Amino acid sequence: MIWRCRDLTFELDPRVLVMGVLNVTPDSFSDGGRHLEPADALAHARRLASEGADVIDVGAESTRPGAEPVDPEEQWRRLEPVIGPLAREGRCVSVDTASAIVAARALQAGAAIVNDVTALSDPAMAEVAAKDGAGVVLMHMRGTPPTMQHDPGYSDVVREVREELAARLAAARAAGIAEDRIVCDPGIGFGKALEHNLELIARLGELAPLGRPILIGASRKSFLGKLSGAGVEDRLAGGLAAHALAVWNGATVVRTHDVAETVQAIAVARAVRSARGAQPAPRSVRA
Ligand code: HH2
């Protein structure tokens, strides 16, 4: 499977891409306030790359449950000193934003990917991404960050996420975004209760009919704390387990704060998945 992001082409499966998270925010749930100074942000991005991140995903707006939107001008004030320098160093930069204005400026500054947790809900975003041939991450979310964790409900979370992502994929194609530029993401923790997150990871193979690479982002998220009792600083092992299981079930892009450890966990999961006689989860859809 191919993922094209501007002039870059990634060949996935068995290769798994690692997206290292860089939040230039005061309030992100796990690393808020740590990389607000551009020098700190750049140093952190370079560390993530040296640990094996293929992509640096830079965000300036927290999407944790309860978070309020951040004005595009403020997002760009935080992002500008980071995106251009990283892109000029030849790094593949993704911008984590739902704002078309911010995405357009980031692409102009050299970003290659738009990671939109609202799956292009703003039609202007689709235009921006299509025009520059950006890679696009379409993430599934029910509701919006301020309210999304207020009692989320599904009758079959995997089927509904697949159908809703299929609709966003069709909308993206209709807006002129080539299919090979798109990755789909079930949105772990975005309008999902614990059992929904678990079912999505367990049945990730059922998203294969979307025909696009699947991204998983479980790093440090609260469902790991619910399962283990670990605080946000202590969820590394749980995140590695979740990501390894997701790769076993077909994820080929992993978004993480903990790159070095994730690279190692993925190498093992990928190798087991490729072992003779391995029987990963069926890539069919439950009847
Ligand atoms: N999760 C977060 C943010 N962006 N993008 C995608 N595609 N998938 C995800 O699972 C995802 C995402 C939340 O994590 P983080 O960026 O660390 O936190 P915050 O939103 O508080 O900045």
PDB file of C-alpha atoms and ligand atoms in Angstrom, residues 19 21-23 25 27-32 57 59-65 67 96 115-117 137-139 185-190 215-221 255 257, ligand 1:
ATOM      1  CA  MET A  19       4.708   9.528  13.609  1.00  0.00           C
ATOM      2  CA  VAL A  21       4.125  13.726  18.461  1.00  0.00           C
ATOM      3  CA  LEU A  22       5.269  17.293  19.099  1.00  0.00           C
ATOM      4  CA  ASN A  23       2.724  19.470  20.866  1.00  0.00           C
ATOM      5  CA  THR A  25       0.694  23.815  23.414  1.00  0.00           C
ATOM      6  CA  ASP A  27      -2.235  22.256  27.808  1.00  0.00           C
ATOM      7  CA  SER A  28      -1.856  18.971  25.890  1.00  0.00           C
ATOM      8  CA  PHE A  29      -2.783  16.060  28.101  1.00  0.00           C
ATOM      9  CA  SER A  30       0.674  14.501  28.342  1.00  0.00           C
ATOM     10  CA  ASP A  31       3.315  16.978  27.154  1.00  0.00           C
ATOM     11  CA  GLY A  32       1.543  20.346  27.462  1.00  0.00           C
ATOM     12  CA  ASP A  57       3.304  15.550  13.814  1.00  0.00           C
ATOM     13  CA  GLY A  59       0.067  20.405  16.855  1.00  0.00           C
ATOM     14  CA  ALA A  60      -0.766  23.731  18.483  1.00  0.00           C
ATOM     15  CA  GLU A  61      -4.267  22.936  19.740  1.00  0.00           C
ATOM     16  CA  SER A  62      -5.003  20.326  22.364  1.00  0.00           C
ATOM     17  CA  THR A  63      -7.861  17.989  21.485  1.00  0.00           C
ATOM     18  CA  ARG A  64      -8.029  16.317  24.892  1.00  0.00           C
ATOM     19  CA  PRO A  65     -11.544  15.817  26.252  1.00  0.00           C
ATOM     20  CA  ALA A  67     -10.408  21.249  25.377  1.00  0.00           C
ATOM     21  CA  ASP A  96      -2.188  18.420  13.452  1.00  0.00           C
ATOM     22  CA  ASN A 115      -3.599  15.464  10.192  1.00  0.00           C
ATOM     23  CA  ASP A 116      -7.189  16.583  10.745  1.00  0.00           C
ATOM     24  CA  VAL A 117      -9.007  15.054  13.728  1.00  0.00           C
ATOM     25  CA  VAL A 137      -5.064  11.762   7.856  1.00  0.00           C
ATOM     26  CA  LEU A 138      -8.833  11.351   8.170  1.00  0.00           C
ATOM     27  CA  MET A 139      -9.582  10.652  11.819  1.00  0.00           C
ATOM     28  CA  ASP A 185      -7.634   6.559  11.712  1.00  0.00           C
ATOM     29  CA  PRO A 186     -10.365   5.203  14.035  1.00  0.00           C
ATOM     30  CA  GLY A 187      -9.614   7.980  16.560  1.00  0.00           C
ATOM     31  CA  ILE A 188      -8.795   6.165  19.789  1.00  0.00           C
ATOM     32  CA  GLY A 189     -10.285   8.180  22.668  1.00  0.00           C
ATOM     33  CA  PHE A 190     -12.263  10.578  20.477  1.00  0.00           C
ATOM     34  CA  LEU A 215      -3.183   4.899  11.613  1.00  0.00           C
ATOM     35  CA  ILE A 216      -3.461   4.196  15.310  1.00  0.00           C
ATOM     36  CA  GLY A 217      -2.793   6.694  18.107  1.00  0.00           C
ATOM     37  CA  ALA A 218      -3.057   5.145  21.569  1.00  0.00           C
ATOM     38  CA  SER A 219      -0.013   6.771  23.137  1.00  0.00           C
ATOM     39  CA  ARG A 220      -0.486   7.676  26.840  1.00  0.00           C
ATOM     40  CA  LYS A 221      -4.269   7.893  26.429  1.00  0.00           C
ATOM     41  CA  ARG A 255       1.356   8.009  16.240  1.00  0.00           C
ATOM     42  CA  HIS A 257       5.064  10.371  22.018  1.00  0.00           C
TER      43      HIS A 257
HETATM   44  N1  HH2 B   1      -4.643  11.958  19.144  1.00  0.00           N
HETATM   45  C1  HH2 B   1      -4.372  13.180  19.628  1.00  0.00           C
HETATM   46  C2  HH2 B   1      -4.148  14.259  18.760  1.00  0.00           C
HETATM   47  N2  HH2 B   1      -4.152  14.090  17.416  1.00  0.00           N
HETATM   48  N3  HH2 B   1      -4.405  12.685  15.549  1.00  0.00           N
HETATM   49  C3  HH2 B   1      -4.677  11.480  15.048  1.00  0.00           C
HETATM   50  N4  HH2 B   1      -4.693  11.303  13.710  1.00  0.00           N
HETATM   51  N5  HH2 B   1      -4.928  10.396  15.844  1.00  0.00           N
HETATM   52  C4  HH2 B   1      -4.925  10.492  17.201  1.00  0.00           C
HETATM   53  O1  HH2 B   1      -5.182   9.463  17.875  1.00  0.00           O
HETATM   54  C5  HH2 B   1      -4.651  11.773  17.783  1.00  0.00           C
HETATM   55  C6  HH2 B   1      -4.401  12.862  16.907  1.00  0.00           C
HETATM   56  C7  HH2 B   1      -4.319  13.397  21.097  1.00  0.00           C
HETATM   57  O2  HH2 B   1      -3.004  13.258  21.571  1.00  0.00           O
HETATM   58  P1  HH2 B   1      -2.018  14.490  21.886  1.00  0.00           P
HETATM   59  O3  HH2 B   1      -1.710  15.238  20.644  1.00  0.00           O
HETATM   60  O4  HH2 B   1      -0.840  14.004  22.619  1.00  0.00           O
HETATM   61  O5  HH2 B   1      -2.822  15.371  22.917  1.00  0.00           O
HETATM   62  P2  HH2 B   1      -3.533  16.788  22.823  1.00  0.00           P
HETATM   63  O6  HH2 B   1      -4.657  16.664  21.851  1.00  0.00           O
HETATM   64  O7  HH2 B   1      -3.980  17.056  24.234  1.00  0.00           O
HETATM   65  O8  HH2 B   1      -2.516  17.792  22.343  1.00  0.00           O
END
